[in-house]
C-alpha positions as CSV (number, residue, x, y, z in Angstrom):
1,M,-180.6,37.2,179.3
2,F,-181.0,37.2,183.1
3,T,-182.2,34.9,185.9
4,G,-184.4,37.1,188.0
5,L,-182.2,36.5,191.0
6,I,-181.3,40.0,192.2
7,E,-177.7,40.6,193.0
8,E,-178.2,43.8,195.0
9,A,-180.3,46.9,195.6
10,G,-178.8,50.0,194.1
11,V,-179.7,53.6,194.7
12,V,-180.6,56.1,192.0
13,R,-178.2,59.0,192.5
14,N,-179.0,61.2,189.5
15,V,-181.7,61.5,186.9
16,E,-181.2,63.6,183.7
17,R,-184.3,63.7,181.5
18,G,-184.3,64.7,177.9
19,P,-186.6,64.6,174.8
20,D,-185.3,61.2,173.7
21,G,-185.1,59.5,177.1
22,T,-183.5,59.6,180.5
23,Q,-180.0,59.0,181.9
24,F,-179.7,57.4,185.3
25,T,-176.7,57.2,187.5
26,I,-177.0,54.4,190.0
27,G,-174.9,53.7,193.1
28,A,-173.9,50.0,193.4
29,E,-171.2,47.6,194.5
30,K,-171.6,44.0,193.5
31,V,-172.7,44.5,189.9
32,L,-169.7,46.7,189.2
33,D,-167.4,43.7,189.6
34,G,-166.2,42.8,186.1
35,T,-168.6,45.2,184.4
36,R,-167.4,47.1,181.4
37,M,-168.8,49.8,179.1
38,G,-171.5,48.4,176.9
39,D,-172.4,45.6,179.2
40,S,-176.1,45.0,180.2
41,I,-177.6,45.4,183.6
42,A,-181.2,44.9,184.4
43,V,-182.6,47.7,186.5
44,N,-186.0,46.7,188.1
45,G,-186.2,44.2,185.3
46,A,-185.4,46.5,182.4
47,C,-182.3,45.6,180.4
48,L,-180.2,48.7,180.0
49,T,-176.7,49.3,178.6
50,V,-173.9,50.7,180.7
51,T,-172.7,54.0,179.2
52,A,-170.4,55.1,182.0
53,L,-168.6,53.5,185.0
54,G,-167.4,55.0,188.2
55,R,-165.8,53.6,191.4
56,D,-169.1,53.1,193.1
57,A,-171.7,53.9,190.4
58,F,-172.7,53.3,186.8
59,T,-174.7,55.2,184.3
60,V,-177.4,53.9,181.9
61,F,-179.7,55.5,179.3
62,A,-183.4,54.5,179.0
63,S,-185.1,55.5,175.8
64,R,-188.4,57.5,175.8
65,V,-190.3,54.3,174.9
66,T,-188.7,52.3,177.7
67,C,-189.7,55.0,180.2
68,E,-193.2,55.0,178.9
69,V,-193.8,51.2,179.1
70,T,-192.0,50.6,182.4
71,T,-191.9,52.3,185.8
72,L,-188.5,53.9,185.0
73,G,-190.1,57.1,183.9
74,S,-191.1,57.8,187.5
75,F,-187.7,57.1,189.0
76,S,-186.2,59.9,191.1
77,R,-183.1,60.4,193.3
78,G,-182.9,58.1,196.3
79,R,-185.0,55.4,194.9
80,R,-183.8,51.9,195.6
81,V,-183.8,49.6,192.6
82,H,-183.1,45.9,191.8
83,L,-179.9,45.2,189.9
84,E,-178.7,42.1,188.0
85,R,-175.9,41.6,185.6
86,A,-176.5,39.6,182.4
87,L,-175.9,35.9,182.4
88,S,-172.5,34.6,181.5
89,F,-171.9,31.1,180.1
90,S,-170.6,30.0,183.5
91,S,-173.6,31.3,185.4
92,R,-176.0,29.0,187.3
93,L,-179.7,29.4,186.3
94,G,-181.3,29.5,189.7
95,G,-184.5,31.5,188.8
96,H,-185.9,31.4,185.3
97,L,-184.9,32.8,181.9
98,V,-185.7,36.6,182.0
99,Q,-185.0,38.7,178.9
100,G,-185.1,42.1,180.6
101,H,-187.8,43.1,178.1
102,V,-190.6,44.4,180.3
103,D,-194.1,43.5,178.9
104,G,-195.9,46.3,180.8
105,T,-196.7,47.4,184.3
106,G,-199.1,46.3,187.0
107,S,-200.6,47.9,190.1
108,V,-200.4,46.5,193.6
109,T,-203.9,46.0,195.0
110,G,-203.2,44.0,198.1
111,V,-200.4,43.3,200.6
112,K,-200.8,40.7,203.3
113,K,-198.1,39.8,205.8
114,D,-198.0,36.6,207.7
115,S,-195.5,34.9,210.0
116,S,-193.5,33.4,207.1
117,G,-193.6,36.0,204.4
118,L,-195.5,38.5,202.3
119,E,-198.4,37.9,199.9
120,I,-198.9,40.5,197.2
121,T,-201.8,40.9,194.8
122,I,-201.1,42.7,191.5
123,A,-203.6,43.9,188.9
124,A,-202.4,43.6,185.3
125,P,-203.8,44.1,181.8
126,E,-205.2,41.2,179.8
127,E,-202.1,41.1,177.4
128,I,-200.1,40.2,180.5
129,M,-202.6,38.0,182.3
130,R,-203.0,35.7,179.3
131,H,-199.4,34.6,179.6
132,L,-199.6,33.8,183.3
133,V,-200.5,30.4,184.8
134,A,-200.7,29.2,188.4
135,R,-197.4,27.9,189.6
136,G,-195.8,29.4,186.5
137,S,-193.0,32.0,186.5
138,V,-193.2,35.7,186.3
139,A,-190.6,38.5,186.8
140,V,-191.8,41.4,189.0
141,D,-189.4,44.4,189.0
142,G,-186.9,41.9,187.7
143,V,-187.4,39.4,190.5
144,S,-188.1,35.8,189.5
145,L,-191.3,34.7,191.3
146,T,-193.9,32.0,191.1
147,V,-197.5,32.8,190.4
148,V,-199.5,31.5,193.4
149,S,-203.0,32.0,192.0
150,L,-204.9,34.0,189.4
151,T,-208.3,35.7,189.3
152,S,-209.8,37.9,186.6
153,G,-207.3,40.7,186.0
154,E,-205.1,39.9,189.0
155,F,-202.4,37.5,190.1
156,V,-200.9,36.7,193.5
157,I,-197.2,36.2,194.4
158,Y,-195.7,35.2,197.7
159,L,-192.4,36.4,199.0
160,I,-190.4,34.2,201.3
161,P,-188.0,35.7,203.9
162,E,-184.9,35.2,201.6
163,T,-186.6,37.2,198.8
164,L,-187.6,39.9,201.2
165,K,-184.1,40.1,202.5
166,N,-182.5,40.5,199.1
167,T,-185.0,42.7,197.3
168,V,-187.0,45.9,198.0
169,L,-190.4,44.3,197.3
170,A,-191.2,44.5,201.0
171,E,-191.6,48.2,200.5
172,L,-194.5,47.8,198.1
173,K,-197.8,49.2,199.1
174,N,-201.3,49.5,197.5
175,G,-201.2,51.6,194.4
176,D,-197.6,51.1,193.6
177,H,-196.7,50.2,190.1
178,V,-194.3,47.4,189.1
179,N,-192.6,46.1,186.0
180,I,-193.8,42.8,184.8
181,E,-192.2,40.3,182.3
182,T,-194.0,37.1,181.6
183,D,-192.3,33.8,180.8
184,I,-191.0,33.7,177.3
185,L,-192.1,30.1,176.9
186,A,-195.7,31.2,177.3
187,K,-195.3,33.7,174.4
188,Y,-193.8,31.2,172.1
189,V,-196.5,28.6,172.8
190,E,-199.2,31.1,172.2
191,K,-197.6,32.1,168.9
192,M,-197.4,28.5,167.8
193,L,-201.0,27.7,168.8
194,R,-202.3,30.8,166.9
195,G,-200.2,29.9,163.9
196,E,-199.5,33.6,163.2
197,K,-195.9,33.5,162.1
198,D,-194.3,32.3,158.8
199,G,-194.2,28.6,158.6
200,G,-197.5,28.2,160.4
201,E,-198.0,24.7,159.0
202,R,-194.6,23.7,160.3
203,D,-195.6,25.1,163.8
204,A,-198.8,23.1,163.7
205,S,-196.9,20.0,162.9
206,L,-194.5,20.6,165.8
207,M,-197.4,21.1,168.2
208,K,-198.9,17.9,167.0
209,K,-195.7,16.0,167.7
210,L,-195.4,17.6,171.2
211,M,-199.0,16.6,172.0
212,E,-198.4,13.1,170.8
213,G,-195.3,12.9,173.0
214,G,-197.2,14.2,176.0
215,F,-195.4,17.6,176.2
216,A,-198.5,19.8,175.5
């Protein structure tokens, strides 16, 4: 589990592609502190397991499926990527709960800069859009952000100076693809409302109680 608060921007140093997936070696500093083999690090929002550690770099492996459903399949040497270590029990939750399980990718359709920050419009498929709400949470390339507004097939995010300083989102341009993970709470609520899992009657009862209590 992650927070969506990026610890640093690392640099892809090596890419080794194979039939079953791709191995990435990524240069970093902060995320190496206390990291051990087998630990999880989110790379542009995708949770990956550390398979090797060096003095100033680490190696992870992304399966073929992961490369297909995220932007990782297009990574090449020199690319800057967002890095975040998994939450510990002593961590402060400053963003929102992010699983590191990317739901899919979106495409940047608009970039507008003003005196305070940067507004970015992203087109996304329906299976992602249905889990987004205005002023709700979304992770874009692993960064915890607030959805400013929604239209049919697109949503808008706004990057404040602090976010621009600590991420590489300022480098996005029209046509670029990004990883998107929607809020896990939205997925659970949809599941409960549709009553598609075992114990559907129990879920309906819970939803009734939540509604009676003013929580839904």
